[in-house]
Tab-separated table of C-alpha atoms in Angstrom:
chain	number	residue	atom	x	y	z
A	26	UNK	CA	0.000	0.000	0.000
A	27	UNK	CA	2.655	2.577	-0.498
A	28	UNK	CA	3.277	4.484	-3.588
A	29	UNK	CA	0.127	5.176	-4.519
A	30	UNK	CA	-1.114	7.368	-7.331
A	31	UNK	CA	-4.199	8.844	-6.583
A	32	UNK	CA	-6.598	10.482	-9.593
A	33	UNK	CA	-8.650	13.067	-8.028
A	34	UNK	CA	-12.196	14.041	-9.969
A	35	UNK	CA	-13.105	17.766	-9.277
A	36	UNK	CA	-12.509	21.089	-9.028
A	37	UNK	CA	-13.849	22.742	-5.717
A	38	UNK	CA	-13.095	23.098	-2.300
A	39	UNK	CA	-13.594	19.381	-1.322
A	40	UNK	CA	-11.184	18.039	-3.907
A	41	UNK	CA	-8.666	20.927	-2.716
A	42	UNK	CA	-8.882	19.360	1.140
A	43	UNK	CA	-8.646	16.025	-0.356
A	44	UNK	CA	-5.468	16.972	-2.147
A	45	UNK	CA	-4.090	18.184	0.938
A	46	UNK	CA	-5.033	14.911	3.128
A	47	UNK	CA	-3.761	12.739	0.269
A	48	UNK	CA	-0.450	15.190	-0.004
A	49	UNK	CA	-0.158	14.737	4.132
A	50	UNK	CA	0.059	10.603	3.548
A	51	UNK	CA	3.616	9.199	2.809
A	52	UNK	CA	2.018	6.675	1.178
A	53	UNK	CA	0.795	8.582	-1.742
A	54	UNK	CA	3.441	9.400	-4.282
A	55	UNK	CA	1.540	11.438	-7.061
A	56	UNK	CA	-1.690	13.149	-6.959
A	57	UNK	CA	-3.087	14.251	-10.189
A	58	UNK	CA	-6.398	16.237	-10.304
A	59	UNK	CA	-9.031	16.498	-13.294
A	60	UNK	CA	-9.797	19.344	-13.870
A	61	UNK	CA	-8.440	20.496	-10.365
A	62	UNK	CA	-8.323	24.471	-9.022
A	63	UNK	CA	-5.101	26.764	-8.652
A	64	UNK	CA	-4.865	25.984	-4.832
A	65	UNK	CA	-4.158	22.179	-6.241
A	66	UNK	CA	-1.117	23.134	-8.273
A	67	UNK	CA	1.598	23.210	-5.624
A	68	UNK	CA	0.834	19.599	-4.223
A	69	UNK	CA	-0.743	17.950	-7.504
A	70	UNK	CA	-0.726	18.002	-11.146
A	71	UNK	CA	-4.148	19.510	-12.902
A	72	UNK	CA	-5.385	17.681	-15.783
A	73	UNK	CA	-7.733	20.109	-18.198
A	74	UNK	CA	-10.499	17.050	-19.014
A	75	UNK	CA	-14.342	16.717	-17.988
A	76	UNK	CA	-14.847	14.684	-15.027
A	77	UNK	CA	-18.501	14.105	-16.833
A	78	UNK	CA	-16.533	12.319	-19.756
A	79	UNK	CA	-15.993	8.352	-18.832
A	80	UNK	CA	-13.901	7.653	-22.153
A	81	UNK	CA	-11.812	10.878	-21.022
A	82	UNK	CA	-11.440	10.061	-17.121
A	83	UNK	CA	-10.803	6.272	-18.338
A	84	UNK	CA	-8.141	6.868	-20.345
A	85	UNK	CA	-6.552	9.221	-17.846
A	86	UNK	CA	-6.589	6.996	-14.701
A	87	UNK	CA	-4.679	4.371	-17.133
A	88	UNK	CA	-2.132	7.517	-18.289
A	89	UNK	CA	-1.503	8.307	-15.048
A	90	UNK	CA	-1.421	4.590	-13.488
A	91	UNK	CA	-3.663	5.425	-10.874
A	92	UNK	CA	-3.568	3.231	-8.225
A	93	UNK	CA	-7.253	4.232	-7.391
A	94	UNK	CA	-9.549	7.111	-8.399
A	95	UNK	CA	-11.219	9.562	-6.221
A	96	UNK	CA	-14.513	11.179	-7.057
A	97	UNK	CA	-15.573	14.045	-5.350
A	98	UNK	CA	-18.462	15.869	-6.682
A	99	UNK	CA	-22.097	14.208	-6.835
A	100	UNK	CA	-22.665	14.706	-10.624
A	101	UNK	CA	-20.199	12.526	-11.734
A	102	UNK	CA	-21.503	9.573	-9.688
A	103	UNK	CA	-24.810	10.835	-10.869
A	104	UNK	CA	-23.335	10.127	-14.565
A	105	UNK	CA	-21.804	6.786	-13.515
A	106	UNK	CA	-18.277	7.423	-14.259
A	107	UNK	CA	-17.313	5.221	-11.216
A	108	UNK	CA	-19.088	2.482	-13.488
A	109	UNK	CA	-16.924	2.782	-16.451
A	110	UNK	CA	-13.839	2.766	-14.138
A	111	UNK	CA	-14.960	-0.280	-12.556
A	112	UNK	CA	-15.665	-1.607	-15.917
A	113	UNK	CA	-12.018	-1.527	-16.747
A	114	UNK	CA	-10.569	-2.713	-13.697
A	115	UNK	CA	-9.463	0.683	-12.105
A	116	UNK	CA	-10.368	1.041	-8.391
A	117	UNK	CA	-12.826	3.266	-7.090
A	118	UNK	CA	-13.744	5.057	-3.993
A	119	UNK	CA	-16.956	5.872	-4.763
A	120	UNK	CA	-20.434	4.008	-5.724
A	121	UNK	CA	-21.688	3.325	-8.548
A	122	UNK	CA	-24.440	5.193	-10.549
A	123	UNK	CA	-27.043	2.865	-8.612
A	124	UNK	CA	-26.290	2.922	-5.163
A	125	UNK	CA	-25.422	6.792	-5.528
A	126	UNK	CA	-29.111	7.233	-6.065
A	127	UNK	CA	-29.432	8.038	-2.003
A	128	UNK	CA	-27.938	11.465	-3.359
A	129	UNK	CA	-29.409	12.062	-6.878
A	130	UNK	CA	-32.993	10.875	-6.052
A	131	UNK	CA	-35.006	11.730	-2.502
A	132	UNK	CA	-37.940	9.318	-3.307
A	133	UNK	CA	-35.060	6.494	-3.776
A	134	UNK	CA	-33.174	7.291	-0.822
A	135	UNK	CA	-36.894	7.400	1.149
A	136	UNK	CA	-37.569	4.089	0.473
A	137	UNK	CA	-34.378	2.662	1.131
A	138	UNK	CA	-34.689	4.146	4.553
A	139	UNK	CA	-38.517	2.579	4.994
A	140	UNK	CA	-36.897	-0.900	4.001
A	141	UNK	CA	-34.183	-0.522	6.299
A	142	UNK	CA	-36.178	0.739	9.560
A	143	UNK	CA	-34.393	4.052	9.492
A	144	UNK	CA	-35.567	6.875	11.841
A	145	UNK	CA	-36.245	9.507	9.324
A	146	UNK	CA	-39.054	12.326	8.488
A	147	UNK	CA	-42.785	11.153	7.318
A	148	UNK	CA	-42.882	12.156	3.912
A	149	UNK	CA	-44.845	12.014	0.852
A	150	UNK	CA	-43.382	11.331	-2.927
A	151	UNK	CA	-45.807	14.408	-5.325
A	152	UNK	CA	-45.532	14.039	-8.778
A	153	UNK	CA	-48.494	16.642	-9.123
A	154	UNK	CA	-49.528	20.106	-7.717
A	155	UNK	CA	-52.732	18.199	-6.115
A	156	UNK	CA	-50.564	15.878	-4.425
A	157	UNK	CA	-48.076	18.857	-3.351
A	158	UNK	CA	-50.995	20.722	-1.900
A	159	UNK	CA	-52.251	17.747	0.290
A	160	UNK	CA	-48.980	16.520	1.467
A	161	UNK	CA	-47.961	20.686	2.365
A	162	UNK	CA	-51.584	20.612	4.383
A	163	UNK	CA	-50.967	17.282	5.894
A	164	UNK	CA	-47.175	18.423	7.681
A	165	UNK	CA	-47.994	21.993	8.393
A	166	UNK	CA	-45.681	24.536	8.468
A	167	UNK	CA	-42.544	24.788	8.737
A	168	UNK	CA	-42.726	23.275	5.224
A	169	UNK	CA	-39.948	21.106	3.794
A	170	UNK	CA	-40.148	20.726	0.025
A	171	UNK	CA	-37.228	18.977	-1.467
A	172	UNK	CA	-36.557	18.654	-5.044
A	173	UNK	CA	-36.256	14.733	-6.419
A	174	UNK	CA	-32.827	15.269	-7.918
A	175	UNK	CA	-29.405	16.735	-7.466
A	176	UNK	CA	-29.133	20.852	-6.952
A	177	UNK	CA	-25.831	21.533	-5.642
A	178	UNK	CA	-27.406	21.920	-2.097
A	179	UNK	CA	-30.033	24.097	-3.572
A	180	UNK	CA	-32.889	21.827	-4.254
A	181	UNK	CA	-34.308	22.095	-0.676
A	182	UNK	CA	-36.620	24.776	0.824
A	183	UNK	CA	-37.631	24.682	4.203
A	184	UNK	CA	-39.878	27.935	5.337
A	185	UNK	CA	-42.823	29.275	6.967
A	186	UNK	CA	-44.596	30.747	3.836
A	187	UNK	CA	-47.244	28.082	1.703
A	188	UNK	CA	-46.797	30.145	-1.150
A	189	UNK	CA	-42.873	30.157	-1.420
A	190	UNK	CA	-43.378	26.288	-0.402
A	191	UNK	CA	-45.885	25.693	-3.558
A	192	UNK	CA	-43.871	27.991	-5.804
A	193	UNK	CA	-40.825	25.849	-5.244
A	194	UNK	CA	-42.440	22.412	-5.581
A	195	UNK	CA	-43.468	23.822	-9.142
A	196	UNK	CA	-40.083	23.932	-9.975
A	197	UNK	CA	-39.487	19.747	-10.395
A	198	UNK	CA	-41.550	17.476	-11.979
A	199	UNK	CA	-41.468	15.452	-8.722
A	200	UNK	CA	-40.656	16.935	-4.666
A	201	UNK	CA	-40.830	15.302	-1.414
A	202	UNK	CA	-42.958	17.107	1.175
A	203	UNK	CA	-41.661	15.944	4.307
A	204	UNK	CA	-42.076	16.624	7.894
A	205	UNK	CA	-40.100	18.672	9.739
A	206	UNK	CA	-37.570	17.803	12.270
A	207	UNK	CA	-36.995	19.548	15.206
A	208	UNK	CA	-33.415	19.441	16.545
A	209	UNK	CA	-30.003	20.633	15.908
A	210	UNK	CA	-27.936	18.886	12.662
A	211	UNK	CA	-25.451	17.382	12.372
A	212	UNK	CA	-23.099	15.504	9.582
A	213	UNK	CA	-21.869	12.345	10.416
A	214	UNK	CA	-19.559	10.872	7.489
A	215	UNK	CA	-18.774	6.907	6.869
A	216	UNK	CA	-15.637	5.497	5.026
A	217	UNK	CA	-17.047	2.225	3.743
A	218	UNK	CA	-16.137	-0.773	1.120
A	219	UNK	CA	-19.829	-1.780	0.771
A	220	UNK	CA	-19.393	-4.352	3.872
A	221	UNK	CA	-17.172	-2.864	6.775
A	222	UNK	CA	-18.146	1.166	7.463
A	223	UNK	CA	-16.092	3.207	9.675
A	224	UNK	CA	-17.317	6.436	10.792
A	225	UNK	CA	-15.296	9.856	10.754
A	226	UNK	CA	-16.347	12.756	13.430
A	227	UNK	CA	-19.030	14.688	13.629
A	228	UNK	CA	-19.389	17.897	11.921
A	229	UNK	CA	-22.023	20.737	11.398
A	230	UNK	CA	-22.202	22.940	8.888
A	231	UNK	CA	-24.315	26.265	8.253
A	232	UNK	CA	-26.310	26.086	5.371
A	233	UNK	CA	-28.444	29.785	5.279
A	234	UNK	CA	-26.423	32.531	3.952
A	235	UNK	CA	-26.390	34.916	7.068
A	236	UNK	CA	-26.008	35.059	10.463
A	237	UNK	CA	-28.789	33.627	12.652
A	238	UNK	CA	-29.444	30.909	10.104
A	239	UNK	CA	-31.312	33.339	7.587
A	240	UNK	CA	-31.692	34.066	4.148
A	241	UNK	CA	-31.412	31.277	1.091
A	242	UNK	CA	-30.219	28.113	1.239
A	243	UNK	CA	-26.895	27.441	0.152
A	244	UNK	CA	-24.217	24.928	-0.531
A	245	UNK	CA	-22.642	25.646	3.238
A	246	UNK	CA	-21.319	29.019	4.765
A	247	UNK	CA	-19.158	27.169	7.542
A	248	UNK	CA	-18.470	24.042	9.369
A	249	UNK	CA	-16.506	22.834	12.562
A	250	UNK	CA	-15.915	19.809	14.055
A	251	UNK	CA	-15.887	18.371	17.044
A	252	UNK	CA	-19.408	18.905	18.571
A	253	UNK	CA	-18.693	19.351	22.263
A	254	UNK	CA	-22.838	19.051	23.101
A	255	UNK	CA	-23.227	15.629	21.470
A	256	UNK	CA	-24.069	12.400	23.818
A	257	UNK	CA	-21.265	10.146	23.419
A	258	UNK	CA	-22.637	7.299	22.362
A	259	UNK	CA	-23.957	9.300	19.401
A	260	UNK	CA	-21.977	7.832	16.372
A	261	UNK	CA	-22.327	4.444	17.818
A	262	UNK	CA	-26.161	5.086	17.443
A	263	UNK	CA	-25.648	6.189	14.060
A	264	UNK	CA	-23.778	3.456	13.076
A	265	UNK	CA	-26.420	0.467	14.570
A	266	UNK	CA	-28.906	2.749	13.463
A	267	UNK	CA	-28.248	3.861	9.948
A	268	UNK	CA	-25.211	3.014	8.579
A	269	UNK	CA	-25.479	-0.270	8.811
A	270	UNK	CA	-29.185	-1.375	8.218
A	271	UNK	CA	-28.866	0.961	4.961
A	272	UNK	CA	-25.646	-0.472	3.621
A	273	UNK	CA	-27.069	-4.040	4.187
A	274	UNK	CA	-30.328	-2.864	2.538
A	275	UNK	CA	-28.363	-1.655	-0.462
A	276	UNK	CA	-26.401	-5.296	-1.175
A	277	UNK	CA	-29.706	-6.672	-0.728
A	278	UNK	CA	-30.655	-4.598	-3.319
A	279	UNK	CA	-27.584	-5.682	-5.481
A	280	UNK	CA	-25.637	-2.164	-5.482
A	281	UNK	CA	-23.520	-2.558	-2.877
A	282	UNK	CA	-22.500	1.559	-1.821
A	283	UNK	CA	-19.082	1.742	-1.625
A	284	UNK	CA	-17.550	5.102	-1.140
A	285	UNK	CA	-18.913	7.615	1.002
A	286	UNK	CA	-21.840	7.873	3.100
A	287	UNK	CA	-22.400	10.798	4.176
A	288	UNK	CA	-25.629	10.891	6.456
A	289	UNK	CA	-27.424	14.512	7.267
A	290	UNK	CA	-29.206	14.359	10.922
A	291	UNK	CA	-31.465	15.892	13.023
A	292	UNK	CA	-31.436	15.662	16.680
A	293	UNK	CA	-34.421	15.535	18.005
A	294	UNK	CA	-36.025	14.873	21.161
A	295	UNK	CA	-36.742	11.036	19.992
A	296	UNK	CA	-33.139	10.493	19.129
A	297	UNK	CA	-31.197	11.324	15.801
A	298	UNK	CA	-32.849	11.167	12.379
A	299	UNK	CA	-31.993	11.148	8.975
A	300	UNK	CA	-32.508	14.495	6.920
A	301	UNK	CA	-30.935	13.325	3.748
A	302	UNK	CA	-27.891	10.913	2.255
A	303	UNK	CA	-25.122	12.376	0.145
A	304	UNK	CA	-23.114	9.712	-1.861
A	305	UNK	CA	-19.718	11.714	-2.037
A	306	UNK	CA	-17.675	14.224	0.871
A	307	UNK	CA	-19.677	16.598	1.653
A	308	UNK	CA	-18.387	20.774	1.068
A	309	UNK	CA	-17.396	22.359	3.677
A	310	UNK	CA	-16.986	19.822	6.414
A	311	UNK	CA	-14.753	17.646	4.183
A	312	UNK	CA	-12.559	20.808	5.120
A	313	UNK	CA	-12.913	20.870	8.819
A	314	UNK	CA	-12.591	16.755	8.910
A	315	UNK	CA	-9.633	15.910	6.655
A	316	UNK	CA	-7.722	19.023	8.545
A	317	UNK	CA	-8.309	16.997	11.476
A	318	UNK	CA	-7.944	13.413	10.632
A	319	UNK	CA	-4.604	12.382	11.550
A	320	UNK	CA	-5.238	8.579	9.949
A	321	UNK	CA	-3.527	8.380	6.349
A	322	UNK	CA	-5.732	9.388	3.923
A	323	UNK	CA	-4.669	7.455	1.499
A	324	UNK	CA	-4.229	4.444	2.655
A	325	UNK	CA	-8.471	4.551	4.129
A	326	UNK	CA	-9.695	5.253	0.740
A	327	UNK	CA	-7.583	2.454	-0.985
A	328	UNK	CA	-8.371	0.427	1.549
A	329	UNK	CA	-12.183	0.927	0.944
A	330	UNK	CA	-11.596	1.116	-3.126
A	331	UNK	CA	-9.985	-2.437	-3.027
A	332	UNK	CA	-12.827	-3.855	-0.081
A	333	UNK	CA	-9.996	-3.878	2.258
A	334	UNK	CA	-11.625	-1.632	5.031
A	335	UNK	CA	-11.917	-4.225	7.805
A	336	UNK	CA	-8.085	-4.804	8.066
A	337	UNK	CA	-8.049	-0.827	8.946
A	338	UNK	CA	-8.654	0.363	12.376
A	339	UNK	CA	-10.575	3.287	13.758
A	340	UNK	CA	-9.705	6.800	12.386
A	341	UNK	CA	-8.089	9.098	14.493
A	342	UNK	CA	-8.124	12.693	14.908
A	343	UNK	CA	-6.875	15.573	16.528
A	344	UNK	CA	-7.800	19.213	17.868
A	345	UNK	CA	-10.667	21.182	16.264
A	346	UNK	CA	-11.449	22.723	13.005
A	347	UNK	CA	-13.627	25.949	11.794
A	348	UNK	CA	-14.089	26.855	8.416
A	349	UNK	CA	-15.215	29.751	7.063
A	350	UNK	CA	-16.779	30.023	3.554
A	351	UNK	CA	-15.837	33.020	1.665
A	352	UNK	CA	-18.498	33.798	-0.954
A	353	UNK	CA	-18.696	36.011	-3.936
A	354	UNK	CA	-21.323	38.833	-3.801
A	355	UNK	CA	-24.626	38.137	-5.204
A	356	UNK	CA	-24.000	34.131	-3.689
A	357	UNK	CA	-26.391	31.841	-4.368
A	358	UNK	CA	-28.911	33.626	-6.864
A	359	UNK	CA	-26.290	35.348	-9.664
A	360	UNK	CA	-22.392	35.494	-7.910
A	361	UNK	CA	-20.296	38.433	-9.243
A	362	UNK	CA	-17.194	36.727	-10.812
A	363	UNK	CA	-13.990	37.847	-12.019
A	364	UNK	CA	-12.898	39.875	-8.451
A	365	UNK	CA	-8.959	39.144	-8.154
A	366	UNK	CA	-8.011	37.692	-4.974
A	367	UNK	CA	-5.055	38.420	-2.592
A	368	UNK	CA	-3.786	35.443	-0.243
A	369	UNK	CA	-2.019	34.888	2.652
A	370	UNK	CA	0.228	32.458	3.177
A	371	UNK	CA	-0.646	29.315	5.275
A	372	UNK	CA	0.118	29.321	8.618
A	373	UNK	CA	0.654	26.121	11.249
A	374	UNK	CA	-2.896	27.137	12.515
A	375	UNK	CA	-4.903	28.254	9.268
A	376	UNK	CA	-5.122	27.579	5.633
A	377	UNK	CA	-6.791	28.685	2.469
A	378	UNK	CA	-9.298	26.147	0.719
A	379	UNK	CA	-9.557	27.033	-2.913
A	380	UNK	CA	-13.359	25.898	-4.526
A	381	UNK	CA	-14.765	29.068	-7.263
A	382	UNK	CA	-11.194	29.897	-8.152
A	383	UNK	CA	-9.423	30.436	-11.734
A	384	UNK	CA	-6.456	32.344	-13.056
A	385	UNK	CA	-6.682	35.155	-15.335
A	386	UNK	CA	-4.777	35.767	-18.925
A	387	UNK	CA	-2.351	37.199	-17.039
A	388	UNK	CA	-1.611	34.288	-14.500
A	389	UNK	CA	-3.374	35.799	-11.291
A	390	UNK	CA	-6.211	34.315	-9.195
A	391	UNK	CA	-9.875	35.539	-9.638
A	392	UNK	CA	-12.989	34.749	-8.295
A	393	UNK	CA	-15.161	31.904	-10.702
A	394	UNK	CA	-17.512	30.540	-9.008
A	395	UNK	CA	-19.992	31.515	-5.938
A	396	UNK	CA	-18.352	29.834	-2.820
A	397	UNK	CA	-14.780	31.376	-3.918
A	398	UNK	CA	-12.761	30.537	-1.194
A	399	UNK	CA	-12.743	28.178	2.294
A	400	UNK	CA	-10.565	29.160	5.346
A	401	UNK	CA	-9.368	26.547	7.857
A	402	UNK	CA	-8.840	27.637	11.153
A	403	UNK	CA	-7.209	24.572	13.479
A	404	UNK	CA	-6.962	24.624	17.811
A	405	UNK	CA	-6.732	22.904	20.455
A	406	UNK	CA	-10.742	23.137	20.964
A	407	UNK	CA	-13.411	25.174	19.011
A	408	UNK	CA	-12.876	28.414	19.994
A	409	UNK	CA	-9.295	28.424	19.565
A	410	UNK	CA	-10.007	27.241	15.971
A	411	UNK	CA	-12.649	29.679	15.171
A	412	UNK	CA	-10.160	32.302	15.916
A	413	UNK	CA	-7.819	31.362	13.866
A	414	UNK	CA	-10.019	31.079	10.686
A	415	UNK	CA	-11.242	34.880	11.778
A	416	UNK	CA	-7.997	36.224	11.948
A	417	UNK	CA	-6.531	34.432	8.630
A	418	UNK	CA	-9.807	35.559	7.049
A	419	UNK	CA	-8.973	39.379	7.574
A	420	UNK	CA	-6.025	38.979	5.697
A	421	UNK	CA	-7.476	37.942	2.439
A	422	UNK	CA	-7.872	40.706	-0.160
A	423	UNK	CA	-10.895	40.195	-2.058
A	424	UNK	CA	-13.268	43.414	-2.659
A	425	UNK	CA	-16.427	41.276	-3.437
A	426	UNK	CA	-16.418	38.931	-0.664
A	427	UNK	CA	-19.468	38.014	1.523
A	428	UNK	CA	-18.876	35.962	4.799
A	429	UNK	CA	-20.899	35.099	7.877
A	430	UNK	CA	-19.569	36.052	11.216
A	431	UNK	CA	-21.479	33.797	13.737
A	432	UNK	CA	-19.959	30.781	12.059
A	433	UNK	CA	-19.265	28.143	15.432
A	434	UNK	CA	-19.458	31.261	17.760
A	435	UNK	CA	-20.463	30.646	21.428
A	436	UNK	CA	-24.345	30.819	21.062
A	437	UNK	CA	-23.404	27.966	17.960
A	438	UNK	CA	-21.685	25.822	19.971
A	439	UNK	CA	-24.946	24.438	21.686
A	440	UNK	CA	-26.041	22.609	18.883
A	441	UNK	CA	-27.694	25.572	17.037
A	442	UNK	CA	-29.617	23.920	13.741
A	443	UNK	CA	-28.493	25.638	10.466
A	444	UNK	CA	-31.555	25.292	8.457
A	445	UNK	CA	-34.548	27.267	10.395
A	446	UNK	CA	-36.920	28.640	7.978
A	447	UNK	CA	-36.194	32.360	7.930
């Protein structure tokens, strides 16, 4: 298990973190990224190809003798590129076009959960506006209208008003209504081979764009990790709870999910339950997480790629991590791109995650995308992190930027839920 060449499938902030946890592991002797970002370049070679193009990503993995490949966004999955890799022979950390249906479809993923016994949200499956108007009636408010399919984080509305809930069911041909949880959330990841799962820490992110958990939904404003107000025995429950019964459901269902799971949870008075499934690392706590995992990186995902993962022990990590997303103005609805961007250097106790980055004609780095930038602040506990990431933050030069402030403050830090209806 040493050597390895790792292909990397991506372009944002995720894939940027996973570069660095790969780079971290002595065990990894080339990282190449397609197409990658500028803050890949100094620990990994960017390759300018499609990650949506199988033939393309194929024929790359074998250029580059990957030992395994690495997928990190959820459309690729979605496209089944993991299946054409598979298909000739080239490890994989990351299901197949199948199983990752517990990301691209919410109906799918709901009935996988009913099969499985999951604790989870009552929901109904509308594939009409007189369905969407009984099921809205039947819950109440706060409404939770989820789109069927994958929207970047975007496809989910939870609010207050029935008309903003009915005008977003209109725009899929098929939403789940669901209940809505009460309870702080929280992200609980698992490394798995399809048999053996082994869970990271918890995270939590902040999905609303401002402080106090309002305006829009968005792909994540922030994330820490660890959550100091969780029962202990909490991932344990996950795991007997969740994990498990799912991923056995799944081979029953012959598409064995191998990859990651990442599992979205409310905490409710009645014990956790499950939100929603993402099939890949989830963006931003794959920041906060892989900055704390002290386990090679490496060496886990080949491990799970090559169904390996019960040979590997628990992960370990260390300290605390906040992250701070740095957004361009305008974020989510119509981002102003193009701004030029000013870094400071890494430091022993903050970074810079690169996601909506490019370079210009003239070699400098510019805003290109709406979640721009990602700053990694690392402690001994929470707060110690969180200050960090603030003070690293100041020191970017960015004129459009757009941050939240109350990311893991003090009045967070009590398990605050980031998706209240504004």
């Amino acid at each position: 298990m040493s050597n390895l060449i790792v292909l990397v499938l991506g372009s944002g902030g995720r894939e940027h973190a996973l570069v660095r946890g790969l780079a971290a592991d002595p065990t990894v002797a080339q990282i190449h990224v397609a197409p990658g970002n500028p803050g890949c370049e100094d620990l990994a070679t960017n390759h300018e190809i499609d990650p949506l193009d199988s033939q393309a990503v194929v024929e790359l993995a074998r250029e580059v003798e990957a030992s395994f490949v690495l997928i990190g966004p959820e459309a690729p999955l979605a496209a089944g590129i993991s299946d054409a890799l598979r298909q000739a022979g080239i490890p994989v950390f990351g299901p197949s076009k199948a199983a990752a249906q517990l990301e691209s479809s919410k109906s799918f993923a709901k009935r996988v959960m009913e099969k499985a016994g999951v604790p989870t949200a009552g929901y109904v499956d509308c594939k009409s506006p007189e369905d969407v108007g009984v099921a809205l009636e039947k819950f109440g408010a706060p409404y939770v209208v989820k789109h069927d399919g994958l929207e970047a984080g975007k496809g989910v509305l939870v609010t207050n008003d029935l008309e903003e809930a009915i005008k977003h069911a209109t725009k899929a041909d098929e939403v789940v209504i669901e209940e809505y949880l009460e309870g702080p959330e929280v992200s609980l990841f698992f490394v798995t081979d399809g048999q053996t799962a082994l869970p990271m820490m918890p995270a939590q992110d902040f999905k609303r764009l401002l402080n106090d958990d309002r305006g829009p939904n968005t792909g994540g404003m922030g994330a820490y990790t660890p959550l100091p107000w969780l029962d202990d025995d909490f991932v344990d429950q996950v795991q007997r709870e969740v994990a498990d019964p799912v991923l056995a459901a799944m081979r029953d269902a012959g598409m064995p999910f191998v990859g990651l799971l990442y599992v979205g949870l409310a905490v409710t008075k009645d014990g956790p339950k499950v939100i929603e499934f993402n099939a890949r690392f989830g963006d931003p706590e794959t920041q906060v997480l892989i900055a704390t995992l002290v386990t090679p990186l490496g060496q886990l995902l080949y491990s799970a790629a090559t169904g390996k993962l019960a040979e590997f022990g628990r992960m370990i990590f260390e300290g605390a991590a906040v992250c701070v997303v740095v957004a361009a103005e305008g974020y989510p609805v119509a981002p102003k791109k193009g701004g030029h961007l000013d870094l400071p250097a890494d430091t022993e106790t903050a970074h810079v995650i690169h996601a909506g980055t490019a370079r210009d004609p003239e070699g400098d780095i510019i805003a290109n995308g709406g979640r721009v930038l990602t700053v990694v602040g690392l402690g001994k506990d929470v707060p110690a992190a969180r200050n960090a990431a603030y003070n690293q933050l100041t020191e970017i030069e960015y004129a459009d930027a757009i941050w939240r402030t109350d990311i893991a403050s003090d009045k967070k830090l009590s398990g605050a839920a980031s998706n209240r209806p504004v």
